[in-house]
C-alpha positions as semicolon CSV with decimal commas, in nm:
position;residue;x (nm);y (nm);z (nm)
1;M;-3,450;1,486;3,710
2;L;-3,589;1,688;3,412
3;Y;-3,952;1,480;3,312
4;A;-3,985;1,679;3,014
5;T;-3,756;1,803;2,714
6;W;-3,671;2,177;2,693
7;E;-3,748;2,144;2,300
8;N;-4,094;1,988;2,321
9;R;-4,297;2,029;2,651
10;D;-4,509;1,754;2,564
11;S;-4,248;1,484;2,491
12;L;-4,179;1,307;2,862
13;L;-3,850;1,186;2,949
14;V;-3,946;0,964;3,214
15;T;-4,246;0,707;3,306
16;K;-4,509;0,716;3,523
17;E;-4,332;0,484;3,726
18;Q;-4,018;0,668;3,682
19;F;-4,164;0,975;3,809
20;S;-4,367;0,823;4,104
21;T;-4,029;0,648;4,218
22;D;-3,804;1,005;4,192
23;L;-4,128;1,196;4,379
24;L;-4,167;0,946;4,689
25;K;-3,779;0,927;4,690
26;N;-3,751;1,270;4,770
27;Y;-4,003;1,230;5,027
28;K;-3,866;0,971;5,181
29;A;-3,537;1,183;5,197
30;M;-3,762;1,467;5,349
31;K;-3,863;1,228;5,615
32;S;-3,529;1,191;5,763
33;F;-3,545;1,578;5,842
34;G;-3,913;1,531;6,001
35;I;-4,120;1,596;5,702
36;A;-4,392;1,379;5,648
37;K;-4,599;1,358;5,310
38;E;-4,903;1,460;5,486
39;N;-4,774;1,823;5,573
40;A;-4,584;1,865;5,244
41;T;-4,835;1,806;5,017
42;Y;-4,697;2,118;4,729
43;F;-4,467;1,981;4,454
44;L;-4,254;2,194;4,243
45;P;-4,111;2,022;3,954
46;P;-3,765;2,034;3,909
47;F;-3,653;2,338;3,700
48;E;-4,026;2,436;3,759
49;W;-4,073;2,245;3,382
50;Y;-4,368;2,030;3,354
51;N;-4,670;1,942;3,184
52;D;-5,039;1,809;3,161
53;T;-4,934;1,438;3,250
54;I;-4,666;1,501;3,494
55;A;-4,959;1,741;3,663
56;A;-5,212;1,452;3,696
57;W;-4,946;1,220;3,775
58;T;-4,875;1,428;4,051
59;N;-5,254;1,473;4,177
60;D;-5,273;1,111;4,141
61;L;-5,023;1,051;4,384
62;G;-5,182;1,279;4,617
63;F;-4,988;1,619;4,546
64;Q;-5,064;1,955;4,434
65;L;-4,837;2,058;4,157
66;I;-4,743;2,452;4,210
67;N;-4,483;2,704;4,043
68;F;-4,406;3,022;4,084
69;T;-4,595;3,312;3,965
70;P;-4,449;3,433;3,633
71;G;-4,358;3,799;3,575
72;T;-4,106;3,878;3,762
73;R;-3,740;3,753;3,793
74;S;-3,714;3,620;4,109
75;H;-3,678;3,273;4,012
76;A;-3,321;3,416;3,813
77;D;-3,118;3,392;4,142
78;Y;-2,953;3,058;4,040
79;T;-2,780;3,224;3,747
80;T;-2,408;3,280;3,729
81;P;-2,192;3,552;3,590
82;S;-2,057;3,329;3,330
83;D;-2,440;3,215;3,199
84;K;-2,593;3,398;2,912
85;N;-2,904;3,420;3,108
86;Y;-2,739;3,596;3,416
87;I;-2,969;3,828;3,614
88;S;-2,802;4,036;3,866
89;S;-2,946;4,056;4,241
90;E;-3,054;4,428;4,199
91;A;-3,214;4,356;3,832
92;I;-3,376;4,085;4,024
93;L;-3,516;4,340;4,302
94;N;-3,592;4,581;4,074
95;S;-3,807;4,322;3,810
96;I;-4,016;4,245;4,138
97;T;-4,062;4,596;4,248
98;D;-4,121;4,749;3,887
99;F;-4,391;4,429;3,829
100;E;-4,582;4,550;4,135
101;K;-4,607;4,892;4,017
102;K;-4,691;4,858;3,678
103;N;-4,969;4,539;3,726
104;P;-5,307;4,646;3,871
105;S;-5,300;4,373;4,114
106;G;-4,972;4,424;4,252
107;L;-4,811;4,104;4,382
108;N;-5,134;4,001;4,551
109;G;-5,166;3,636;4,540
110;F;-4,812;3,621;4,395
111;M;-4,562;3,348;4,482
112;L;-4,222;3,444;4,414
113;L;-3,965;3,159;4,392
114;M;-3,615;3,198;4,550
115;H;-3,325;2,967;4,607
116;V;-3,179;2,903;4,919
117;G;-2,855;2,831;4,809
118;T;-2,673;2,893;4,501
119;D;-2,334;2,831;4,298
120;N;-2,057;2,960;4,481
121;A;-1,966;3,179;4,138
122;R;-2,281;3,395;4,225
123;K;-2,112;3,627;4,427
124;D;-2,443;3,881;4,469
125;K;-2,672;3,642;4,662
126;F;-3,020;3,746;4,625
127;Y;-3,116;3,644;4,967
128;T;-2,900;3,963;5,105
129;L;-3,157;4,183;4,940
130;L;-3,437;4,032;5,103
131;P;-3,445;4,254;5,407
132;Q;-3,503;4,522;5,188
133;L;-3,761;4,377;4,941
134;L;-3,941;4,266;5,276
135;V;-3,943;4,675;5,384
136;Y;-4,054;4,759;5,048
137;L;-4,361;4,477;5,056
138;K;-4,433;4,604;5,414
139;H;-4,454;4,960;5,304
140;K;-4,703;4,878;5,032
141;G;-4,921;4,646;5,266
142;Y;-4,838;4,336;5,155
143;S;-4,866;4,033;5,417
144;L;-4,642;3,730;5,352
145;V;-4,852;3,426;5,357
146;T;-4,789;3,050;5,375
147;L;-4,879;2,814;5,052
148;N;-5,183;2,673;5,277
149;N;-5,303;3,014;5,331
150;L;-5,241;3,161;5,000
151;L;-5,405;2,881;4,832
152;M;-5,665;2,771;5,056
153;L;-5,988;2,676;4,919
154;P;-6,296;2,842;5,011
155;E;-6,521;2,700;5,234
156;Q;-6,836;2,489;5,128
157;D;-7,144;2,527;5,236
């Protein structure tokens, strides 16, 4: 469900009640797989598209809205060759390594978004390049961490 229009991000397509129902319905479905709300407090909006209102409503429900870090094309692994915005898996991998090389902070603190499943029309699945990406990142000294560790707030005195 898209929460805000593509043309004007500030224009909502849902009410707070519709949003809450949608979000909580997803958590109800995840519960059947043993995933409790308190163990999955991060929320990535559909299509990674949201606005300040959606962020506030997410917070009101006790969840933390997250999104991928912009700068690479990792999130384009859902595209298919017939899409105008198609990005090959090789180009996605290159966008990640090129960004890492050019950015003074590299990929430190970066959240790469990759999709578990993609359309059957996409034959070059990006996940087949994950071993190559992981070797590259390990060679560069990176450690992969969970969202809980990445987003952990500093301890208060």
